[in-house]
Short mmCIF file of N, CA and C in Angstrom, two decimals:
data_model
loop_
_atom_site.label_atom_id
_atom_site.label_comp_id
_atom_site.label_asym_id
_atom_site.label_seq_id
_atom_site.Cartn_x
_atom_site.Cartn_y
_atom_site.Cartn_z
N PRO A 150 27.23 -36.97 12.05
CA PRO A 150 26.02 -36.16 11.35
C PRO A 150 26.47 -35.39 12.57
N SER A 151 25.39 -33.69 11.82
CA SER A 151 25.91 -32.43 12.74
C SER A 151 25.08 -32.53 13.40
N LEU A 152 24.75 -31.81 14.83
CA LEU A 152 23.97 -32.29 16.00
C LEU A 152 23.18 -30.87 15.49
N SER A 153 23.51 -30.02 15.40
CA SER A 153 22.52 -28.61 15.08
C SER A 153 21.24 -29.15 14.26
N ILE A 154 21.46 -30.58 13.57
CA ILE A 154 20.15 -30.81 12.97
C ILE A 154 18.84 -31.61 14.00
N HIS A 155 19.89 -31.70 14.76
CA HIS A 155 18.85 -32.59 16.35
C HIS A 155 18.49 -31.46 16.93
N ARG A 156 19.51 -30.40 17.02
CA ARG A 156 19.53 -29.42 18.24
C ARG A 156 18.04 -28.58 17.55
N TRP A 157 18.16 -28.44 16.42
CA TRP A 157 16.87 -27.68 15.71
C TRP A 157 17.27 -26.41 15.34
N ASN A 158 18.63 -25.92 15.56
CA ASN A 158 19.05 -24.74 15.34
C ASN A 158 18.96 -24.04 14.17
N TRP A 159 18.51 -24.92 12.99
CA TRP A 159 17.94 -24.30 11.82
C TRP A 159 16.72 -23.58 11.93
N LEU A 160 16.18 -23.66 13.03
CA LEU A 160 14.85 -23.06 13.06
C LEU A 160 15.03 -21.76 13.30
N VAL A 161 15.97 -21.49 14.56
CA VAL A 161 16.49 -20.03 14.78
C VAL A 161 16.88 -19.24 13.15
N PHE A 162 17.67 -19.82 12.71
CA PHE A 162 18.26 -19.36 11.37
C PHE A 162 17.30 -18.62 10.56
N LEU A 163 16.37 -19.93 10.37
CA LEU A 163 15.26 -19.69 9.60
C LEU A 163 14.42 -18.58 9.89
N ILE A 164 14.06 -18.18 10.77
CA ILE A 164 12.86 -17.15 11.25
C ILE A 164 13.91 -16.24 11.57
N SER A 165 15.75 -15.75 11.59
CA SER A 165 16.37 -14.91 11.48
C SER A 165 16.07 -14.14 10.61
N THR A 166 15.95 -14.43 9.50
CA THR A 166 16.20 -14.13 8.03
C THR A 166 14.97 -12.91 8.09
N MET A 167 13.91 -12.94 8.74
CA MET A 167 12.93 -11.94 9.00
C MET A 167 12.00 -11.94 7.60
N GLU A 168 12.82 -12.91 6.49
CA GLU A 168 11.58 -12.85 5.22
C GLU A 168 10.81 -14.25 5.50
N VAL A 169 10.48 -14.58 6.08
CA VAL A 169 10.01 -15.99 6.02
C VAL A 169 8.74 -16.19 5.59
N ASN A 170 8.52 -16.87 4.47
CA ASN A 170 6.85 -17.32 3.79
C ASN A 170 6.56 -18.11 4.30
N ASN A 171 5.23 -18.69 4.01
CA ASN A 171 4.25 -19.41 4.48
C ASN A 171 4.65 -20.61 4.26
N SER A 172 5.34 -20.77 2.91
CA SER A 172 5.85 -21.96 2.22
C SER A 172 7.06 -22.93 3.60
N GLU A 173 7.78 -21.42 3.83
CA GLU A 173 8.64 -22.24 4.69
C GLU A 173 8.80 -22.62 5.71
N LEU A 174 7.44 -21.87 6.38
CA LEU A 174 7.23 -22.34 7.89
C LEU A 174 6.69 -23.59 7.96
N LYS A 175 5.99 -24.02 6.48
CA LYS A 175 4.81 -25.31 6.57
C LYS A 175 6.14 -26.10 6.22
N TRP A 176 7.36 -25.84 5.94
CA TRP A 176 7.75 -26.91 5.21
C TRP A 176 8.60 -27.28 6.49
N ALA A 177 9.39 -25.87 7.61
CA ALA A 177 9.60 -26.41 8.67
C ALA A 177 8.54 -26.97 9.83
N GLU A 178 7.90 -26.52 10.00
CA GLU A 178 7.05 -27.25 10.48
C GLU A 178 6.87 -28.95 10.00
N CYS A 179 6.74 -29.31 9.21
CA CYS A 179 7.18 -30.67 7.99
C CYS A 179 7.91 -31.25 8.86
N GLN A 180 9.19 -30.72 8.98
CA GLN A 180 10.71 -31.04 9.28
C GLN A 180 10.44 -31.66 10.67
N LEU A 181 9.75 -30.72 11.74
CA LEU A 181 9.94 -31.48 13.21
C LEU A 181 8.99 -32.67 13.03
N GLY A 182 7.65 -32.50 12.34
CA GLY A 182 7.04 -33.69 12.67
C GLY A 182 7.27 -35.15 11.53
N ASP A 183 8.79 -34.86 11.43
CA ASP A 183 8.88 -35.89 10.50
C ASP A 183 9.92 -36.42 11.63
N TRP A 184 10.89 -35.53 12.66
CA TRP A 184 11.73 -36.26 13.30
C TRP A 184 10.81 -36.19 14.43
N VAL A 185 9.80 -36.12 15.03
CA VAL A 185 9.10 -36.78 15.75
C VAL A 185 8.86 -38.07 15.47
N LYS A 186 8.25 -38.27 14.65
CA LYS A 186 8.27 -39.35 13.88
C LYS A 186 9.20 -40.51 13.79
N LEU A 187 10.17 -39.91 13.55
CA LEU A 187 11.50 -40.66 13.32
C LEU A 187 12.09 -41.04 14.61
N PHE A 188 12.39 -40.26 15.59
CA PHE A 188 12.92 -40.48 16.77
C PHE A 188 12.12 -40.05 18.01
N GLY A 189 11.27 -39.56 18.16
CA GLY A 189 10.23 -39.05 19.24
C GLY A 189 10.47 -40.29 20.07
N HIS A 190 10.04 -41.45 19.52
CA HIS A 190 9.63 -42.89 20.11
C HIS A 190 10.94 -42.65 21.13
N GLU A 191 12.15 -42.53 21.03
CA GLU A 191 13.47 -42.77 21.62
C GLU A 191 13.58 -42.58 22.87
N ALA A 192 12.52 -41.43 23.29
CA ALA A 192 12.52 -40.64 24.12
C ALA A 192 12.14 -41.63 25.34
N GLU A 193 11.32 -42.74 25.07
CA GLU A 193 10.89 -43.71 25.75
C GLU A 193 12.17 -45.04 26.42
N TYR A 194 13.40 -44.85 25.73
CA TYR A 194 14.16 -45.66 25.68
C TYR A 194 14.51 -45.78 27.36
N LYS A 195 15.21 -46.49 28.00
CA LYS A 195 16.09 -46.45 29.15
C LYS A 195 17.67 -45.68 28.96
N ASP A 196 17.53 -45.29 30.22
CA ASP A 196 19.05 -44.17 30.11
C ASP A 196 20.12 -44.86 29.50
N ASN A 197 20.45 -46.28 29.55
CA ASN A 197 21.62 -47.12 28.79
C ASN A 197 21.67 -46.99 27.58
N ALA A 198 20.67 -46.79 27.09
CA ALA A 198 20.27 -46.97 25.56
C ALA A 198 20.14 -45.36 25.04
N LEU A 199 20.15 -44.48 25.55
CA LEU A 199 19.54 -43.21 25.30
C LEU A 199 21.22 -42.86 25.19
N CYS A 200 22.20 -42.83 26.29
CA CYS A 200 23.61 -41.99 26.23
C CYS A 200 24.12 -42.82 24.80
N ARG A 201 23.87 -44.19 24.12
CA ARG A 201 24.75 -44.12 22.70
C ARG A 201 23.98 -43.07 22.19
N LEU A 202 22.60 -42.51 21.74
CA LEU A 202 22.50 -41.99 21.10
C LEU A 202 22.64 -40.01 21.23
N LEU A 203 23.55 -39.20 20.57
CA LEU A 203 23.88 -38.16 20.86
C LEU A 203 22.73 -37.33 20.69
N ARG A 204 21.74 -37.57 19.76
CA ARG A 204 20.90 -36.80 19.70
C ARG A 204 19.80 -36.81 20.84
N TRP A 205 20.29 -37.69 22.24
CA TRP A 205 19.32 -37.46 23.27
C TRP A 205 20.24 -36.93 24.57
N GLU A 206 21.27 -36.51 24.45
CA GLU A 206 22.25 -35.69 25.20
C GLU A 206 21.27 -34.72 25.85
N SER A 207 21.88 -34.58 27.04
CA SER A 207 20.88 -33.33 27.73
C SER A 207 21.04 -32.11 27.16
N TYR A 208 22.35 -31.93 27.14
CA TYR A 208 22.44 -30.46 26.51
C TYR A 208 21.45 -29.86 24.90
N THR A 209 21.40 -31.36 23.75
CA THR A 209 21.05 -31.57 23.07
C THR A 209 19.44 -31.50 23.28
N VAL A 210 18.70 -32.18 23.90
CA VAL A 210 17.43 -31.90 23.95
C VAL A 210 17.41 -30.68 24.52
N ALA A 211 17.82 -29.88 25.16
CA ALA A 211 17.70 -28.55 25.94
C ALA A 211 17.68 -27.71 24.82
N GLU A 212 18.69 -27.81 23.80
CA GLU A 212 18.60 -26.86 22.71
C GLU A 212 17.45 -27.14 22.13
N ARG A 213 16.66 -28.39 21.46
CA ARG A 213 15.77 -28.52 20.60
C ARG A 213 14.40 -27.83 21.81
N LEU A 214 14.27 -27.84 22.45
CA LEU A 214 13.15 -27.47 23.30
C LEU A 214 13.25 -26.04 23.36
N SER A 215 14.51 -25.50 23.30
CA SER A 215 14.79 -23.55 22.97
C SER A 215 14.42 -23.39 21.91
N ASN A 216 14.71 -24.02 20.98
CA ASN A 216 14.76 -23.26 19.58
C ASN A 216 13.34 -23.94 18.88
N SER A 217 13.02 -24.45 19.50
CA SER A 217 11.42 -24.69 18.92
C SER A 217 10.30 -23.91 19.69
N CYS A 218 10.46 -23.90 20.87
CA CYS A 218 9.83 -22.58 21.40
C CYS A 218 9.87 -21.28 21.12
N ILE A 219 11.27 -21.06 21.01
CA ILE A 219 11.34 -19.52 19.82
C ILE A 219 10.78 -19.33 18.55
N PHE A 220 11.14 -20.60 17.72
CA PHE A 220 10.63 -20.85 16.65
C PHE A 220 9.11 -20.40 16.97
N TYR A 221 8.08 -21.39 17.58
CA TYR A 221 6.75 -21.12 17.48
C TYR A 221 6.25 -19.79 18.61
N TRP A 222 7.09 -19.72 19.20
CA TRP A 222 6.69 -17.75 19.51
C TRP A 222 6.66 -16.78 18.40
N TYR A 223 7.91 -16.65 17.98
CA TYR A 223 7.51 -15.94 16.38
C TYR A 223 6.79 -15.95 15.27
N ILE A 224 5.98 -17.56 14.94
CA ILE A 224 5.56 -17.49 14.53
C ILE A 224 3.95 -17.61 15.06
N GLY A 225 3.84 -17.41 15.79
CA GLY A 225 2.53 -16.82 16.79
C GLY A 225 1.80 -18.11 16.61
N ARG A 226 1.92 -19.47 16.65
CA ARG A 226 1.71 -20.61 16.23
C ARG A 226 1.61 -21.57 17.56
N ASN A 227 0.83 -22.61 17.99
CA ASN A 227 1.35 -23.51 19.10
C ASN A 227 1.66 -24.90 18.03
N PRO A 228 2.67 -25.43 18.79
CA PRO A 228 3.13 -27.04 18.01
C PRO A 228 1.75 -27.48 17.73
N PRO A 229 1.81 -28.35 16.52
CA PRO A 229 0.95 -29.53 16.53
C PRO A 229 0.85 -30.42 17.41
N LYS A 230 0.00 -31.11 17.66
CA LYS A 230 -0.33 -32.05 19.15
C LYS A 230 0.88 -32.80 18.88
N GLU A 231 1.06 -34.13 17.96
CA GLU A 231 2.21 -34.63 17.89
C GLU A 231 3.71 -34.59 18.34
N VAL A 232 3.78 -32.72 18.04
CA VAL A 232 4.98 -32.28 18.31
C VAL A 232 5.18 -31.83 19.38
N ALA A 233 4.12 -31.04 19.82
CA ALA A 233 3.56 -30.58 21.70
C ALA A 233 4.15 -31.96 22.39
N VAL A 234 3.06 -32.98 22.28
CA VAL A 234 3.22 -34.23 22.94
C VAL A 234 4.94 -34.43 23.24
N SER A 235 5.38 -34.82 21.97
CA SER A 235 7.02 -35.19 21.96
C SER A 235 8.04 -34.05 22.73
N LEU A 236 7.52 -32.59 22.55
CA LEU A 236 8.65 -31.77 23.44
C LEU A 236 8.03 -31.83 24.77
N ILE A 237 6.70 -32.19 25.47
CA ILE A 237 6.52 -32.67 26.67
C ILE A 237 7.23 -33.40 27.19
N ALA A 238 7.32 -34.74 26.42
CA ALA A 238 8.27 -35.63 27.04
C ALA A 238 9.74 -35.56 26.92
N GLN A 239 9.92 -34.84 26.03
CA GLN A 239 11.44 -34.55 26.04
C GLN A 239 11.34 -33.78 27.26
N GLY A 240 11.11 -32.24 27.55
CA GLY A 240 11.17 -31.94 28.97
C GLY A 240 11.28 -32.74 30.23
N GLU A 241 10.23 -33.98 30.46
CA GLU A 241 10.10 -34.36 31.59
C GLU A 241 11.54 -35.47 31.28
N LEU A 242 11.87 -35.94 30.45
CA LEU A 242 12.88 -36.72 30.17
C LEU A 242 14.10 -35.96 30.71
N LEU A 243 14.58 -34.31 30.21
CA LEU A 243 15.52 -33.87 30.55
C LEU A 243 15.44 -33.44 31.84
N THR A 244 14.52 -33.09 32.56
CA THR A 244 14.54 -32.91 34.27
C THR A 244 15.04 -34.43 34.85
N ARG A 245 15.08 -35.93 34.35
CA ARG A 245 15.89 -36.73 34.75
C ARG A 245 17.40 -36.94 34.47
N ARG A 246 17.48 -35.97 33.70
CA ARG A 246 19.04 -36.15 32.92
C ARG A 246 19.48 -34.64 33.03
N LEU A 247 19.28 -33.92 33.78
CA LEU A 247 19.97 -32.63 33.86
C LEU A 247 21.43 -32.59 34.19
N GLU A 248 22.63 -32.03 33.84
CA GLU A 248 23.91 -31.70 33.66
C GLU A 248 23.87 -31.19 34.83
N TYR A 249 23.93 -31.50 36.18
CA TYR A 249 23.79 -31.20 37.18
C TYR A 249 25.16 -32.08 37.64
N PHE A 250 26.09 -31.39 38.72
CA PHE A 250 27.22 -31.67 39.23
C PHE A 250 27.57 -31.22 40.09
N ARG A 251 26.62 -30.65 41.68
CA ARG A 251 26.49 -30.39 42.59
C ARG A 251 27.35 -29.17 42.74
N ASN A 252 28.69 -29.03 43.41
CA ASN A 252 29.81 -27.98 43.55
C ASN A 252 30.61 -27.58 42.62
N HIS A 253 30.39 -28.66 41.25
CA HIS A 253 30.71 -28.44 40.28
C HIS A 253 30.10 -28.43 38.84
N SER A 254 28.95 -27.25 39.17
CA SER A 254 27.99 -27.34 37.96
C SER A 254 28.71 -26.31 36.99
N SER A 255 28.11 -26.30 36.14
CA SER A 255 28.24 -25.31 34.76
C SER A 255 27.40 -24.90 33.89
N ASN A 256 27.54 -24.35 32.67
CA ASN A 256 26.56 -23.28 32.14
C ASN A 256 25.60 -24.02 31.38
N HIS A 257 25.68 -25.96 31.36
CA HIS A 257 24.94 -26.15 30.97
C HIS A 257 23.67 -26.92 31.77
N ILE A 258 24.01 -26.12 32.79
CA ILE A 258 22.74 -26.75 33.91
C ILE A 258 21.88 -25.45 33.67
N PHE A 259 22.22 -24.40 32.84
CA PHE A 259 21.92 -23.43 32.63
C PHE A 259 20.50 -23.23 31.28
N ASN A 260 21.36 -24.10 30.19
CA ASN A 260 21.05 -24.33 29.10
C ASN A 260 20.08 -25.59 29.23
N ASP A 261 20.10 -26.15 30.45
CA ASP A 261 18.88 -27.56 30.56
C ASP A 261 17.40 -26.05 30.98
N ALA A 262 17.95 -25.74 32.17
CA ALA A 262 16.68 -24.60 32.88
C ALA A 262 16.19 -23.98 31.78
N ARG A 263 16.86 -23.16 31.05
CA ARG A 263 16.30 -22.05 29.68
C ARG A 263 15.24 -23.27 28.93
N GLY A 264 15.81 -24.83 28.35
CA GLY A 264 14.73 -25.96 27.68
C GLY A 264 13.40 -25.65 28.24
N LEU A 265 13.70 -26.08 29.21
CA LEU A 265 12.05 -26.40 30.43
C LEU A 265 11.43 -25.00 31.08
N TYR A 266 12.44 -24.07 30.96
CA TYR A 266 11.21 -22.94 31.02
C TYR A 266 10.89 -22.49 29.89
N LEU A 267 11.64 -22.22 28.52
CA LEU A 267 10.68 -21.87 27.73
C LEU A 267 9.67 -22.90 27.00
N SER A 268 9.97 -24.07 27.44
CA SER A 268 8.88 -25.45 27.00
C SER A 268 7.83 -25.47 27.94
N GLY A 269 8.18 -25.26 29.26
CA GLY A 269 6.87 -24.79 30.40
C GLY A 269 5.61 -23.32 29.59
N VAL A 270 6.24 -22.86 29.59
CA VAL A 270 6.05 -21.47 29.09
C VAL A 270 5.15 -21.74 27.73
N LEU A 271 5.45 -22.31 27.02
CA LEU A 271 4.39 -22.31 25.33
C LEU A 271 3.98 -23.61 25.63
N LEU A 272 3.76 -24.21 25.99
CA LEU A 272 3.39 -25.62 26.34
C LEU A 272 2.20 -25.78 27.60
N GLY A 273 2.35 -24.73 28.61
CA GLY A 273 1.71 -24.40 29.49
C GLY A 273 1.74 -25.67 30.75
N GLN A 274 3.42 -26.01 30.79
CA GLN A 274 3.37 -27.11 31.59
C GLN A 274 4.63 -26.37 33.00
N ARG A 275 3.22 -25.77 33.52
CA ARG A 275 3.60 -25.15 34.96
C ARG A 275 4.87 -25.82 35.70
N ALA A 276 4.88 -26.98 35.88
CA ALA A 276 6.14 -27.82 36.43
C ALA A 276 7.37 -27.76 35.63
N LEU A 277 7.41 -27.79 34.58
CA LEU A 277 8.72 -27.72 34.08
C LEU A 277 8.84 -26.11 34.44
N ARG A 278 7.86 -25.16 33.90
CA ARG A 278 8.33 -23.58 34.46
C ARG A 278 9.41 -23.63 35.80
N ARG A 279 8.51 -24.01 36.72
CA ARG A 279 8.67 -23.96 38.17
C ARG A 279 10.38 -24.44 38.37
N PHE A 280 9.90 -25.49 38.32
CA PHE A 280 11.36 -26.38 38.00
C PHE A 280 12.53 -25.79 37.54
N ALA A 281 12.65 -24.80 36.28
CA ALA A 281 13.45 -24.21 35.44
C ALA A 281 14.24 -22.71 36.48
N GLU A 282 12.68 -22.44 37.08
CA GLU A 282 12.73 -21.25 37.99
C GLU A 282 13.70 -21.59 39.44
N ILE A 283 13.25 -22.61 39.73
CA ILE A 283 14.26 -22.98 40.58
C ILE A 283 15.81 -23.59 40.63
N ILE A 284 15.78 -23.72 39.51
CA ILE A 284 17.31 -23.97 38.96
C ILE A 284 18.13 -22.81 38.42
N ILE A 285 17.64 -22.22 38.08
CA ILE A 285 18.15 -20.61 37.71
C ILE A 285 18.10 -19.54 39.15
N ARG A 286 17.16 -19.87 40.17
CA ARG A 286 18.15 -19.26 41.39
C ARG A 286 18.82 -19.56 42.20
N ARG A 287 18.76 -20.99 42.12
CA ARG A 287 19.88 -22.09 43.06
C ARG A 287 21.21 -21.47 42.27
N GLU A 288 21.26 -21.71 41.14
CA GLU A 288 22.83 -21.58 40.35
C GLU A 288 23.15 -20.37 40.11
N LEU A 289 22.40 -19.85 40.00
CA LEU A 289 22.75 -18.05 39.24
C LEU A 289 24.52 -17.58 40.40
N PRO A 290 24.16 -17.57 41.36
CA PRO A 290 24.90 -17.25 42.45
C PRO A 290 25.93 -18.04 42.53
N LEU A 291 26.09 -19.40 42.40
CA LEU A 291 27.49 -20.11 42.50
C LEU A 291 28.10 -19.96 41.13
N LEU A 292 27.61 -19.64 40.12
CA LEU A 292 28.08 -19.21 39.01
C LEU A 292 28.73 -18.35 38.66
N ILE A 293 28.58 -17.04 39.14
CA ILE A 293 28.53 -15.75 38.95
C ILE A 293 29.75 -15.56 40.57
N SER A 294 30.83 -14.97 40.15
CA SER A 294 31.45 -14.36 41.33
C SER A 294 31.33 -13.35 42.13
N GLU A 295 31.55 -12.51 43.17
CA GLU A 295 31.23 -11.30 43.71
C GLU A 295 31.43 -10.02 43.27
N ASP A 296 32.25 -10.03 41.99
CA ASP A 296 32.61 -9.11 40.86
C ASP A 296 32.08 -9.17 39.84
N GLY A 297 31.00 -9.95 39.48
CA GLY A 297 29.63 -10.06 38.19
C GLY A 297 30.97 -10.59 37.14
N PHE A 298 31.70 -11.81 37.53
CA PHE A 298 32.15 -12.91 36.23
C PHE A 298 31.76 -14.32 36.30
N LEU A 299 31.55 -14.83 35.64
CA LEU A 299 31.28 -15.84 35.34
C LEU A 299 32.71 -16.84 35.49
N THR A 300 32.24 -17.48 36.62
CA THR A 300 33.59 -18.33 37.18
C THR A 300 34.15 -19.59 36.31
N GLU A 301 33.15 -19.86 35.25
CA GLU A 301 34.13 -20.90 34.55
C GLU A 301 34.64 -20.29 33.62
N GLY A 302 34.52 -18.67 32.91
CA GLY A 302 35.09 -18.31 32.18
C GLY A 302 34.47 -18.23 30.59
N SER A 303 33.54 -18.76 30.33
CA SER A 303 32.82 -18.34 29.05
C SER A 303 32.05 -17.46 28.49
N SER A 304 32.34 -16.49 27.42
CA SER A 304 32.40 -15.11 27.31
C SER A 304 31.14 -15.65 26.76
N HIS A 305 30.52 -16.55 26.01
CA HIS A 305 28.99 -16.28 25.71
C HIS A 305 28.19 -16.44 26.85
N TYR A 306 28.53 -17.07 27.55
CA TYR A 306 27.65 -17.28 28.61
C TYR A 306 27.53 -15.93 29.68
N GLN A 307 28.82 -15.38 29.58
CA GLN A 307 29.44 -14.63 30.58
C GLN A 307 28.08 -13.03 29.83
N PHE A 308 27.81 -12.47 28.79
CA PHE A 308 27.08 -11.78 28.54
C PHE A 308 25.50 -12.51 29.02
N LEU A 309 25.23 -13.47 28.49
CA LEU A 309 23.98 -13.99 28.83
C LEU A 309 23.70 -13.40 30.56
N PHE A 310 24.60 -14.21 31.46
CA PHE A 310 24.44 -14.36 32.93
C PHE A 310 24.80 -12.71 33.58
N THR A 311 25.14 -11.75 32.56
CA THR A 311 25.55 -10.54 33.26
C THR A 311 24.08 -10.00 32.98
N ILE A 312 23.21 -9.91 31.76
CA ILE A 312 22.26 -9.46 31.70
C ILE A 312 20.98 -10.03 32.40
N LEU A 313 21.19 -11.48 33.07
CA LEU A 313 19.85 -12.10 33.89
C LEU A 313 20.20 -11.29 35.48
N TYR A 314 21.42 -11.49 35.55
CA TYR A 314 21.92 -11.01 37.00
C TYR A 314 22.11 -10.00 37.28
N SER A 315 21.86 -8.95 36.56
CA SER A 315 21.60 -7.28 36.47
C SER A 315 20.49 -7.18 36.69
N SER A 316 19.57 -7.85 36.45
CA SER A 316 17.93 -7.83 36.02
C SER A 316 17.21 -7.89 37.30
#
């Protein structure tokens, strides 16, 4: 199955149409609630069980956090309680499963930090936001060369890091 479903990428696609009506927003929120009911409890599984579930890979969790936060920011609402509780649990889970490999770090640690930062802001979880800030401040100089290029060569992240690094 497509991980896009579990990454909630479709939320960003939905709001990108700029003509989202209340019916579509209500449908999207129902989908999030249904996802939490179906899969949210899995966040409590032990790491060895989670490793077999692609929907719980760190990159996918970070994407889910980011996309849901972008969605709720855009529509100007807070997530329903059950979704918010699940997102906080997912953020806490991600802090224990970062894609961090010391000197061989990659852009995935930034994706993790992005999810933690956005969920920390949206959900009022200061510890998640601060943790993300620490990651960004530590890793950005390691991933950007002196002449401003991303050392791993990803053109997508090159664009994002160039904007971050110059501000």
